mmCIF file of the C-alpha atoms, coordinates in Angstrom:
data_MODEL
# 
_entry.id   MODEL 
# 
loop_
_atom_site.group_PDB 
_atom_site.id 
_atom_site.type_symbol 
_atom_site.label_atom_id 
_atom_site.label_alt_id 
_atom_site.label_comp_id 
_atom_site.label_asym_id 
_atom_site.label_entity_id 
_atom_site.label_seq_id 
_atom_site.pdbx_PDB_ins_code 
_atom_site.Cartn_x 
_atom_site.Cartn_y 
_atom_site.Cartn_z 
_atom_site.occupancy 
_atom_site.B_iso_or_equiv 
_atom_site.pdbx_formal_charge 
_atom_site.auth_seq_id 
_atom_site.auth_comp_id 
_atom_site.auth_asym_id 
_atom_site.auth_atom_id 
_atom_site.pdbx_PDB_model_num 
ATOM 1   C CA . UNK A 1 1   ? -6.223  -64.475 32.720 1.00 0.00 ? 1   UNK A CA 1 
ATOM 2   C CA . UNK A 1 2   ? -9.687  -64.853 31.271 1.00 0.00 ? 2   UNK A CA 1 
ATOM 3   C CA . UNK A 1 3   ? -9.959  -61.174 30.407 1.00 0.00 ? 3   UNK A CA 1 
ATOM 4   C CA . UNK A 1 4   ? -8.803  -59.485 27.212 1.00 0.00 ? 4   UNK A CA 1 
ATOM 5   C CA . UNK A 1 5   ? -7.019  -56.151 27.306 1.00 0.00 ? 5   UNK A CA 1 
ATOM 6   C CA . UNK A 1 6   ? -6.175  -53.924 30.244 1.00 0.00 ? 6   UNK A CA 1 
ATOM 7   C CA . UNK A 1 7   ? -8.063  -54.272 33.517 1.00 0.00 ? 7   UNK A CA 1 
ATOM 8   C CA . UNK A 1 8   ? -9.788  -51.095 34.693 1.00 0.00 ? 8   UNK A CA 1 
ATOM 9   C CA . UNK A 1 9   ? -7.884  -49.711 37.687 1.00 0.00 ? 9   UNK A CA 1 
ATOM 10  C CA . UNK A 1 10  ? -4.859  -51.846 36.890 1.00 0.00 ? 10  UNK A CA 1 
ATOM 11  C CA . UNK A 1 11  ? -1.251  -50.811 37.356 1.00 0.00 ? 11  UNK A CA 1 
ATOM 12  C CA . UNK A 1 12  ? 1.085   -51.838 34.551 1.00 0.00 ? 12  UNK A CA 1 
ATOM 13  C CA . UNK A 1 13  ? 4.862   -51.951 34.318 1.00 0.00 ? 13  UNK A CA 1 
ATOM 14  C CA . UNK A 1 14  ? 6.639   -52.083 30.953 1.00 0.00 ? 14  UNK A CA 1 
ATOM 15  C CA . UNK A 1 15  ? 10.204  -53.307 30.896 1.00 0.00 ? 15  UNK A CA 1 
ATOM 16  C CA . UNK A 1 16  ? 12.764  -53.893 28.186 1.00 0.00 ? 16  UNK A CA 1 
ATOM 17  C CA . UNK A 1 17  ? 16.065  -52.799 26.731 1.00 0.00 ? 17  UNK A CA 1 
ATOM 18  C CA . UNK A 1 18  ? 16.862  -49.088 26.273 1.00 0.00 ? 18  UNK A CA 1 
ATOM 19  C CA . UNK A 1 19  ? 15.455  -47.771 23.005 1.00 0.00 ? 19  UNK A CA 1 
ATOM 20  C CA . UNK A 1 20  ? 12.956  -50.623 22.595 1.00 0.00 ? 20  UNK A CA 1 
ATOM 21  C CA . UNK A 1 21  ? 9.999   -48.224 22.470 1.00 0.00 ? 21  UNK A CA 1 
ATOM 22  C CA . UNK A 1 22  ? 8.581   -48.720 25.976 1.00 0.00 ? 22  UNK A CA 1 
ATOM 23  C CA . UNK A 1 23  ? 7.897   -45.044 26.577 1.00 0.00 ? 23  UNK A CA 1 
ATOM 24  C CA . UNK A 1 24  ? 6.349   -44.440 23.173 1.00 0.00 ? 24  UNK A CA 1 
ATOM 25  C CA . UNK A 1 25  ? 4.117   -47.515 23.513 1.00 0.00 ? 25  UNK A CA 1 
ATOM 26  C CA . UNK A 1 26  ? 3.016   -46.530 27.022 1.00 0.00 ? 26  UNK A CA 1 
ATOM 27  C CA . UNK A 1 27  ? 2.279   -42.965 25.917 1.00 0.00 ? 27  UNK A CA 1 
ATOM 28  C CA . UNK A 1 28  ? 0.346   -44.169 22.865 1.00 0.00 ? 28  UNK A CA 1 
ATOM 29  C CA . UNK A 1 29  ? -1.837  -46.355 25.090 1.00 0.00 ? 29  UNK A CA 1 
ATOM 30  C CA . UNK A 1 30  ? -2.259  -43.514 27.608 1.00 0.00 ? 30  UNK A CA 1 
ATOM 31  C CA . UNK A 1 31  ? -3.217  -41.005 24.904 1.00 0.00 ? 31  UNK A CA 1 
ATOM 32  C CA . UNK A 1 32  ? -5.680  -43.424 23.311 1.00 0.00 ? 32  UNK A CA 1 
ATOM 33  C CA . UNK A 1 33  ? -7.378  -44.189 26.628 1.00 0.00 ? 33  UNK A CA 1 
ATOM 34  C CA . UNK A 1 34  ? -7.467  -40.504 27.589 1.00 0.00 ? 34  UNK A CA 1 
ATOM 35  C CA . UNK A 1 35  ? -9.044  -39.692 24.215 1.00 0.00 ? 35  UNK A CA 1 
ATOM 36  C CA . UNK A 1 36  ? -11.744 -42.269 25.003 1.00 0.00 ? 36  UNK A CA 1 
ATOM 37  C CA . UNK A 1 37  ? -12.482 -40.387 28.243 1.00 0.00 ? 37  UNK A CA 1 
ATOM 38  C CA . UNK A 1 38  ? -10.580 -42.500 30.771 1.00 0.00 ? 38  UNK A CA 1 
ATOM 39  C CA . UNK A 1 39  ? -8.616  -40.721 33.497 1.00 0.00 ? 39  UNK A CA 1 
ATOM 40  C CA . UNK A 1 40  ? -4.948  -41.700 33.083 1.00 0.00 ? 40  UNK A CA 1 
ATOM 41  C CA . UNK A 1 41  ? -2.120  -41.102 35.534 1.00 0.00 ? 41  UNK A CA 1 
ATOM 42  C CA . UNK A 1 42  ? 1.276   -41.729 33.928 1.00 0.00 ? 42  UNK A CA 1 
ATOM 43  C CA . UNK A 1 43  ? 3.976   -42.158 36.564 1.00 0.00 ? 43  UNK A CA 1 
ATOM 44  C CA . UNK A 1 44  ? 7.436   -41.417 35.177 1.00 0.00 ? 44  UNK A CA 1 
ATOM 45  C CA . UNK A 1 45  ? 10.481  -42.393 37.189 1.00 0.00 ? 45  UNK A CA 1 
ATOM 46  C CA . UNK A 1 46  ? 13.222  -41.585 34.686 1.00 0.00 ? 46  UNK A CA 1 
ATOM 47  C CA . UNK A 1 47  ? 11.870  -38.869 32.386 1.00 0.00 ? 47  UNK A CA 1 
ATOM 48  C CA . UNK A 1 48  ? 10.492  -35.424 33.053 1.00 0.00 ? 48  UNK A CA 1 
ATOM 49  C CA . UNK A 1 49  ? 7.020   -34.236 32.179 1.00 0.00 ? 49  UNK A CA 1 
ATOM 50  C CA . UNK A 1 50  ? 8.648   -31.968 29.595 1.00 0.00 ? 50  UNK A CA 1 
ATOM 51  C CA . UNK A 1 51  ? 10.440  -34.881 27.888 1.00 0.00 ? 51  UNK A CA 1 
ATOM 52  C CA . UNK A 1 52  ? 7.260   -36.951 27.790 1.00 0.00 ? 52  UNK A CA 1 
ATOM 53  C CA . UNK A 1 53  ? 5.234   -34.054 26.385 1.00 0.00 ? 53  UNK A CA 1 
ATOM 54  C CA . UNK A 1 54  ? 7.859   -33.688 23.649 1.00 0.00 ? 54  UNK A CA 1 
ATOM 55  C CA . UNK A 1 55  ? 7.342   -37.350 22.717 1.00 0.00 ? 55  UNK A CA 1 
ATOM 56  C CA . UNK A 1 56  ? 3.575   -36.878 22.650 1.00 0.00 ? 56  UNK A CA 1 
ATOM 57  C CA . UNK A 1 57  ? 3.839   -33.705 20.556 1.00 0.00 ? 57  UNK A CA 1 
ATOM 58  C CA . UNK A 1 58  ? 6.592   -34.948 18.259 1.00 0.00 ? 58  UNK A CA 1 
ATOM 59  C CA . UNK A 1 59  ? 5.446   -38.495 17.601 1.00 0.00 ? 59  UNK A CA 1 
ATOM 60  C CA . UNK A 1 60  ? 1.931   -39.265 18.733 1.00 0.00 ? 60  UNK A CA 1 
ATOM 61  C CA . UNK A 1 61  ? 0.150   -36.017 17.839 1.00 0.00 ? 61  UNK A CA 1 
ATOM 62  C CA . UNK A 1 62  ? 2.017   -35.824 14.523 1.00 0.00 ? 62  UNK A CA 1 
ATOM 63  C CA . UNK A 1 63  ? 0.837   -39.340 13.720 1.00 0.00 ? 63  UNK A CA 1 
ATOM 64  C CA . UNK A 1 64  ? -2.724  -38.461 14.742 1.00 0.00 ? 64  UNK A CA 1 
ATOM 65  C CA . UNK A 1 65  ? -2.642  -35.522 12.346 1.00 0.00 ? 65  UNK A CA 1 
ATOM 66  C CA . UNK A 1 66  ? -1.455  -37.814 9.564  1.00 0.00 ? 66  UNK A CA 1 
ATOM 67  C CA . UNK A 1 67  ? 1.628   -35.707 8.860  1.00 0.00 ? 67  UNK A CA 1 
ATOM 68  C CA . UNK A 1 68  ? 3.915   -38.660 8.346  1.00 0.00 ? 68  UNK A CA 1 
ATOM 69  C CA . UNK A 1 69  ? 4.459   -38.555 4.558  1.00 0.00 ? 69  UNK A CA 1 
ATOM 70  C CA . UNK A 1 70  ? 0.842   -37.861 3.531  1.00 0.00 ? 70  UNK A CA 1 
ATOM 71  C CA . UNK A 1 71  ? 1.608   -34.599 1.734  1.00 0.00 ? 71  UNK A CA 1 
ATOM 72  C CA . UNK A 1 72  ? 0.027   -33.999 -1.666 1.00 0.00 ? 72  UNK A CA 1 
ATOM 73  C CA . UNK A 1 73  ? 1.469   -32.110 -4.563 1.00 0.00 ? 73  UNK A CA 1 
ATOM 74  C CA . UNK A 1 74  ? 1.175   -28.349 -4.313 1.00 0.00 ? 74  UNK A CA 1 
ATOM 75  C CA . UNK A 1 75  ? 0.328   -28.164 -8.041 1.00 0.00 ? 75  UNK A CA 1 
ATOM 76  C CA . UNK A 1 76  ? -3.409  -28.850 -7.714 1.00 0.00 ? 76  UNK A CA 1 
ATOM 77  C CA . UNK A 1 77  ? -6.016  -27.000 -9.800 1.00 0.00 ? 77  UNK A CA 1 
ATOM 78  C CA . UNK A 1 78  ? -7.668  -24.161 -7.860 1.00 0.00 ? 78  UNK A CA 1 
ATOM 79  C CA . UNK A 1 79  ? -10.975 -25.943 -7.111 1.00 0.00 ? 79  UNK A CA 1 
ATOM 80  C CA . UNK A 1 80  ? -9.233  -29.114 -5.916 1.00 0.00 ? 80  UNK A CA 1 
ATOM 81  C CA . UNK A 1 81  ? -6.751  -27.034 -3.959 1.00 0.00 ? 81  UNK A CA 1 
ATOM 82  C CA . UNK A 1 82  ? -9.514  -25.155 -2.147 1.00 0.00 ? 82  UNK A CA 1 
ATOM 83  C CA . UNK A 1 83  ? -11.296 -28.417 -1.350 1.00 0.00 ? 83  UNK A CA 1 
ATOM 84  C CA . UNK A 1 84  ? -8.043  -29.831 -0.010 1.00 0.00 ? 84  UNK A CA 1 
ATOM 85  C CA . UNK A 1 85  ? -7.564  -26.770 2.228  1.00 0.00 ? 85  UNK A CA 1 
ATOM 86  C CA . UNK A 1 86  ? -11.130 -27.182 3.560  1.00 0.00 ? 86  UNK A CA 1 
ATOM 87  C CA . UNK A 1 87  ? -10.512 -30.854 4.349  1.00 0.00 ? 87  UNK A CA 1 
ATOM 88  C CA . UNK A 1 88  ? -7.251  -30.004 6.103  1.00 0.00 ? 88  UNK A CA 1 
ATOM 89  C CA . UNK A 1 89  ? -8.988  -27.328 8.184  1.00 0.00 ? 89  UNK A CA 1 
ATOM 90  C CA . UNK A 1 90  ? -11.724 -29.777 9.204  1.00 0.00 ? 90  UNK A CA 1 
ATOM 91  C CA . UNK A 1 91  ? -9.133  -32.415 10.087 1.00 0.00 ? 91  UNK A CA 1 
ATOM 92  C CA . UNK A 1 92  ? -7.260  -29.873 12.215 1.00 0.00 ? 92  UNK A CA 1 
ATOM 93  C CA . UNK A 1 93  ? -10.465 -28.946 14.073 1.00 0.00 ? 93  UNK A CA 1 
ATOM 94  C CA . UNK A 1 94  ? -11.160 -32.627 14.789 1.00 0.00 ? 94  UNK A CA 1 
ATOM 95  C CA . UNK A 1 95  ? -7.585  -33.079 15.984 1.00 0.00 ? 95  UNK A CA 1 
ATOM 96  C CA . UNK A 1 96  ? -7.816  -30.057 18.318 1.00 0.00 ? 96  UNK A CA 1 
ATOM 97  C CA . UNK A 1 97  ? -10.987 -31.470 19.905 1.00 0.00 ? 97  UNK A CA 1 
ATOM 98  C CA . UNK A 1 98  ? -9.257  -34.814 20.468 1.00 0.00 ? 98  UNK A CA 1 
ATOM 99  C CA . UNK A 1 99  ? -6.223  -33.036 21.926 1.00 0.00 ? 99  UNK A CA 1 
ATOM 100 C CA . UNK A 1 100 ? -8.407  -31.107 24.395 1.00 0.00 ? 100 UNK A CA 1 
ATOM 101 C CA . UNK A 1 101 ? -10.035 -34.323 25.543 1.00 0.00 ? 101 UNK A CA 1 
ATOM 102 C CA . UNK A 1 102 ? -6.667  -36.036 25.932 1.00 0.00 ? 102 UNK A CA 1 
ATOM 103 C CA . UNK A 1 103 ? -5.196  -33.162 27.899 1.00 0.00 ? 103 UNK A CA 1 
ATOM 104 C CA . UNK A 1 104 ? -8.170  -33.050 30.264 1.00 0.00 ? 104 UNK A CA 1 
ATOM 105 C CA . UNK A 1 105 ? -7.772  -36.758 31.084 1.00 0.00 ? 105 UNK A CA 1 
ATOM 106 C CA . UNK A 1 106 ? -4.008  -37.418 31.013 1.00 0.00 ? 106 UNK A CA 1 
ATOM 107 C CA . UNK A 1 107 ? -1.851  -36.578 34.012 1.00 0.00 ? 107 UNK A CA 1 
ATOM 108 C CA . UNK A 1 108 ? 1.893   -37.124 34.158 1.00 0.00 ? 108 UNK A CA 1 
ATOM 109 C CA . UNK A 1 109 ? 3.571   -37.425 37.542 1.00 0.00 ? 109 UNK A CA 1 
ATOM 110 C CA . UNK A 1 110 ? 7.358   -37.140 37.555 1.00 0.00 ? 110 UNK A CA 1 
ATOM 111 C CA . UNK A 1 111 ? 8.085   -36.281 41.192 1.00 0.00 ? 111 UNK A CA 1 
ATOM 112 C CA . UNK A 1 112 ? 8.092   -39.714 42.837 1.00 0.00 ? 112 UNK A CA 1 
ATOM 113 C CA . UNK A 1 113 ? 11.809  -40.395 42.628 1.00 0.00 ? 113 UNK A CA 1 
ATOM 114 C CA . UNK A 1 114 ? 11.475  -44.150 43.199 1.00 0.00 ? 114 UNK A CA 1 
ATOM 115 C CA . UNK A 1 115 ? 9.053   -47.014 42.741 1.00 0.00 ? 115 UNK A CA 1 
ATOM 116 C CA . UNK A 1 116 ? 8.829   -47.340 46.538 1.00 0.00 ? 116 UNK A CA 1 
ATOM 117 C CA . UNK A 1 117 ? 6.967   -44.010 46.642 1.00 0.00 ? 117 UNK A CA 1 
ATOM 118 C CA . UNK A 1 118 ? 4.291   -45.263 44.244 1.00 0.00 ? 118 UNK A CA 1 
ATOM 119 C CA . UNK A 1 119 ? 2.010   -46.802 46.870 1.00 0.00 ? 119 UNK A CA 1 
ATOM 120 C CA . UNK A 1 120 ? 1.891   -43.621 48.935 1.00 0.00 ? 120 UNK A CA 1 
ATOM 121 C CA . UNK A 1 121 ? 1.291   -41.562 45.788 1.00 0.00 ? 121 UNK A CA 1 
ATOM 122 C CA . UNK A 1 122 ? -1.617  -43.776 44.740 1.00 0.00 ? 122 UNK A CA 1 
ATOM 123 C CA . UNK A 1 123 ? -3.197  -43.636 48.183 1.00 0.00 ? 123 UNK A CA 1 
ATOM 124 C CA . UNK A 1 124 ? -2.771  -39.874 48.474 1.00 0.00 ? 124 UNK A CA 1 
ATOM 125 C CA . UNK A 1 125 ? -3.563  -38.693 44.987 1.00 0.00 ? 125 UNK A CA 1 
ATOM 126 C CA . UNK A 1 126 ? -5.763  -41.254 43.312 1.00 0.00 ? 126 UNK A CA 1 
ATOM 127 C CA . UNK A 1 127 ? -7.947  -42.727 46.041 1.00 0.00 ? 127 UNK A CA 1 
ATOM 128 C CA . UNK A 1 128 ? -8.460  -39.338 47.701 1.00 0.00 ? 128 UNK A CA 1 
ATOM 129 C CA . UNK A 1 129 ? -9.009  -37.512 44.416 1.00 0.00 ? 129 UNK A CA 1 
ATOM 130 C CA . UNK A 1 130 ? -5.999  -35.213 44.779 1.00 0.00 ? 130 UNK A CA 1 
ATOM 131 C CA . UNK A 1 131 ? -4.933  -35.117 41.134 1.00 0.00 ? 131 UNK A CA 1 
ATOM 132 C CA . UNK A 1 132 ? -5.309  -31.363 40.955 1.00 0.00 ? 132 UNK A CA 1 
ATOM 133 C CA . UNK A 1 133 ? -1.666  -30.920 41.971 1.00 0.00 ? 133 UNK A CA 1 
ATOM 134 C CA . UNK A 1 134 ? -0.428  -33.413 39.403 1.00 0.00 ? 134 UNK A CA 1 
ATOM 135 C CA . UNK A 1 135 ? 1.083   -32.023 36.210 1.00 0.00 ? 135 UNK A CA 1 
ATOM 136 C CA . UNK A 1 136 ? -1.458  -31.959 33.413 1.00 0.00 ? 136 UNK A CA 1 
ATOM 137 C CA . UNK A 1 137 ? 0.087   -32.147 29.977 1.00 0.00 ? 137 UNK A CA 1 
# 
């Protein structure tokens, strides 16, 4: 291919051994694209919407917040401590705005049952604009 990256409107299939990180990678890409304003439909054949939301909440959002080992000492002088609290509050507000954007653009569909149903789903829901019935995370 002469094009870099993902093709707009493309359908992508990740495959690999169990536990290789396929779901986490796919969700990270989906979240990033949704945050940029792209409409994303994530079709899950093996996991429920609830399970996928748990991965997003537990891994991806936590990473976005920077909670993975970036904790400072609680023994800061008062002025520095107050400044740190202000920075954390601002970071949380920025995160919440990103999360709203993601959740308005990312749809997870877990009712197909098989890959054979994908074509009908795409025709019905995507090309006709019927995403309103699809589970929004």
